[in-house]
Short mmCIF file of C-alpha atoms in Angstrom, two decimals:
data_model
loop_
_atom_site.label_atom_id
_atom_site.label_comp_id
_atom_site.label_asym_id
_atom_site.label_seq_id
_atom_site.Cartn_x
_atom_site.Cartn_y
_atom_site.Cartn_z
CA MET G 1 122.96 111.15 107.32
CA GLN G 2 126.22 113.61 108.02
CA CYS G 3 128.18 113.73 111.11
CA PRO G 4 126.84 117.23 113.82
CA ILE G 5 130.06 117.67 114.65
CA ASP G 6 132.32 117.25 111.79
CA GLN G 7 129.63 116.78 108.59
CA ILE G 8 130.75 114.34 106.98
CA GLU G 9 128.74 111.27 105.59
CA LEU G 10 127.76 108.75 108.94
CA ILE G 11 128.60 105.18 107.67
CA PRO G 12 126.74 102.12 108.88
CA ASP G 13 128.36 100.03 111.91
CA HIS G 14 127.83 97.88 114.55
CA VAL G 15 129.36 97.96 118.22
CA ALA G 16 128.71 95.24 120.42
CA GLY G 17 125.89 94.04 118.02
CA HIS G 18 123.97 97.09 117.88
CA ALA G 19 123.17 98.94 114.69
CA VAL G 20 124.76 102.50 114.32
CA GLN G 21 126.20 105.62 112.27
CA ARG G 22 129.48 106.33 113.17
CA CYS G 23 131.69 108.92 111.57
CA VAL G 24 135.07 108.07 110.62
CA GLN G 25 136.43 111.02 111.81
CA CYS G 26 135.35 111.89 115.08
CA ALA G 27 134.42 108.78 116.20
CA GLY G 28 131.32 109.65 117.54
CA VAL G 29 128.22 107.44 117.41
CA PHE G 30 124.43 107.97 116.51
CA TYR G 31 121.98 105.39 117.69
CA HIS G 32 118.46 105.20 117.19
CA GLY G 33 117.07 102.09 118.16
CA GLU G 34 115.20 99.73 120.87
CA SER G 35 117.19 98.13 123.04
CA LEU G 36 118.49 101.03 125.14
CA ARG G 37 114.95 102.06 127.03
CA ALA G 38 116.51 103.25 130.32
CA PRO G 39 118.99 105.86 128.28
CA ARG G 40 116.11 106.97 126.11
CA ALA G 41 113.40 107.11 129.00
CA HIS G 42 115.97 109.28 131.17
CA ALA G 43 116.65 111.77 127.90
CA ALA G 44 112.92 112.11 127.36
CA LEU G 45 112.11 112.76 131.18
CA ALA G 46 114.61 115.19 131.20
CA MET G 47 113.96 117.12 128.44
CA HIS G 48 110.34 117.06 129.48
CA ALA G 49 110.83 118.00 132.81
CA ALA G 50 113.29 121.42 131.60
CA SER G 51 112.69 121.68 128.14
CA VAL G 52 114.43 125.00 127.75
CA ALA G 53 117.09 124.38 130.54
CA LEU G 54 118.86 122.10 128.61
CA ASP G 55 121.89 123.03 126.23
CA GLU G 56 121.18 122.90 122.64
CA VAL G 57 124.27 121.61 121.29
CA MET G 58 123.84 120.57 117.53
CA THR G 59 121.70 119.65 115.19
CA CYS G 60 119.93 115.34 115.03
CA PRO G 61 122.08 113.90 111.90
CA ARG G 62 118.44 111.86 111.30
CA ASP G 63 115.82 114.97 111.57
CA GLY G 64 117.41 118.36 111.47
CA ALA G 65 115.86 118.62 115.32
CA THR G 66 118.20 120.40 117.61
CA MET G 67 119.97 118.18 119.99
CA LYS G 68 120.01 118.48 124.01
CA ALA G 69 122.84 117.56 126.02
CA LEU G 70 122.32 115.30 128.76
CA THR G 71 124.26 113.06 131.19
CA PHE G 72 122.92 109.22 132.01
CA GLN G 73 124.78 107.70 134.94
CA GLY G 74 127.60 109.20 134.00
CA VAL G 75 127.99 109.17 130.32
CA PRO G 76 127.83 112.01 128.43
CA LEU G 77 125.11 112.35 125.29
CA CYS G 78 122.88 114.37 123.16
CA ALA G 79 119.26 113.49 122.80
CA CYS G 80 117.11 114.27 119.92
CA ARG G 81 113.16 114.86 121.26
CA GLN G 82 111.97 114.89 118.03
CA CYS G 83 112.86 111.29 116.74
CA GLY G 84 114.61 110.05 120.03
CA GLY G 85 117.92 109.12 118.80
CA LEU G 86 121.14 109.75 120.78
CA TRP G 87 124.62 111.24 119.76
CA LEU G 88 127.71 110.24 121.69
CA ALA G 89 131.33 111.03 121.43
CA ALA G 90 133.98 108.29 120.47
CA GLY G 91 133.77 105.49 122.99
CA GLN G 92 131.10 106.60 124.92
CA PHE G 93 128.69 104.03 122.91
CA ARG G 94 130.26 101.38 124.77
CA ARG G 95 130.38 102.85 128.27
CA LEU G 96 126.39 103.80 127.88
CA LEU G 97 125.77 99.76 126.73
CA ASP G 98 127.88 99.20 130.08
CA VAL G 99 126.31 101.56 132.46
CA ALA G 100 122.87 100.28 130.81
CA GLY G 101 123.23 96.82 131.21
CA LEU G 102 123.54 95.49 127.63
CA SER G 103 127.02 95.00 126.26
CA GLY G 104 127.67 92.70 123.97
CA GLN G 105 126.43 89.09 123.63
CA GLU G 106 123.62 90.11 126.47
CA SER G 107 122.05 91.95 124.72
CA LEU G 108 121.67 89.92 121.44
CA ALA G 109 120.59 86.94 123.93
CA LEU G 110 118.13 88.82 125.46
CA GLY G 111 116.57 89.54 121.78
CA VAL G 112 116.69 93.49 122.27
CA VAL G 113 118.51 94.29 119.69
CA GLY G 114 115.86 96.00 117.50
CA THR G 115 112.93 94.77 118.55
CA PRO G 116 110.02 96.20 120.62
CA ALA G 117 110.03 94.60 124.20
CA SER G 118 108.54 91.74 124.31
CA SER G 119 106.42 92.03 127.30
CA SER G 120 104.78 94.59 125.87
CA SER G 121 103.31 91.98 123.29
CA SER G 122 102.14 89.56 125.54
CA GLY G 123 100.19 92.76 127.43
CA SER G 124 102.10 91.96 130.61
CA PHE G 125 103.57 94.66 132.65
CA ASP G 126 107.50 92.96 133.47
CA GLY G 127 109.58 95.71 135.88
CA VAL G 128 111.27 98.92 135.17
CA ALA G 129 111.68 98.13 131.57
CA ASP G 130 108.90 98.27 130.73
CA LEU G 131 108.06 101.31 132.76
CA PHE G 132 110.65 103.41 130.90
CA GLU G 133 109.03 102.13 127.68
CA LEU G 134 105.95 103.32 128.99
CA THR G 135 107.25 106.70 129.68
CA VAL G 136 108.52 106.95 126.72
CA ASP G 137 105.26 106.42 124.62
CA LEU G 138 103.74 108.64 127.11
CA LEU G 139 105.98 111.46 126.60
CA ASP G 140 105.60 111.00 122.84
CA LEU G 141 101.74 111.45 123.08
CA LEU G 142 102.36 114.47 124.94
CA SER G 143 104.35 115.99 122.63
CA LYS G 144 101.93 115.22 120.04
CA PHE G 145 99.78 117.66 121.62
CA THR G 146 102.16 120.60 122.86
CA ASP G 147 103.77 120.92 119.38
#
């Protein structure tokens, strides 16, 4: 994967226990995982609601699709409509973890890093996180019919 800003190879890294791809030159971070459901759901909803109004700012390092510029609770990011990945400028990934309530060891203790939500496998509905996950799943399904 190449950095969408500097066009150099991204390196695997971990930030607060989350696997990311990082650019050594601009320090930007690409995240494609399951633990940040709220920001990913926000991005999916924003892109669905304003599919042509959002700025197309860069190419996704994972799949080459165009990424859209968004803000989640004051944190600027770019989101890929196709794979759901997030690109954040230097220092913004930790800030995103903080506003999403997943900073540091808290997320590891909850067992959410790199795994699907535990409530989904039990079949029960457990709050806002599951609502966001359901929203992302529905938007993914809808996008298959509109593409």
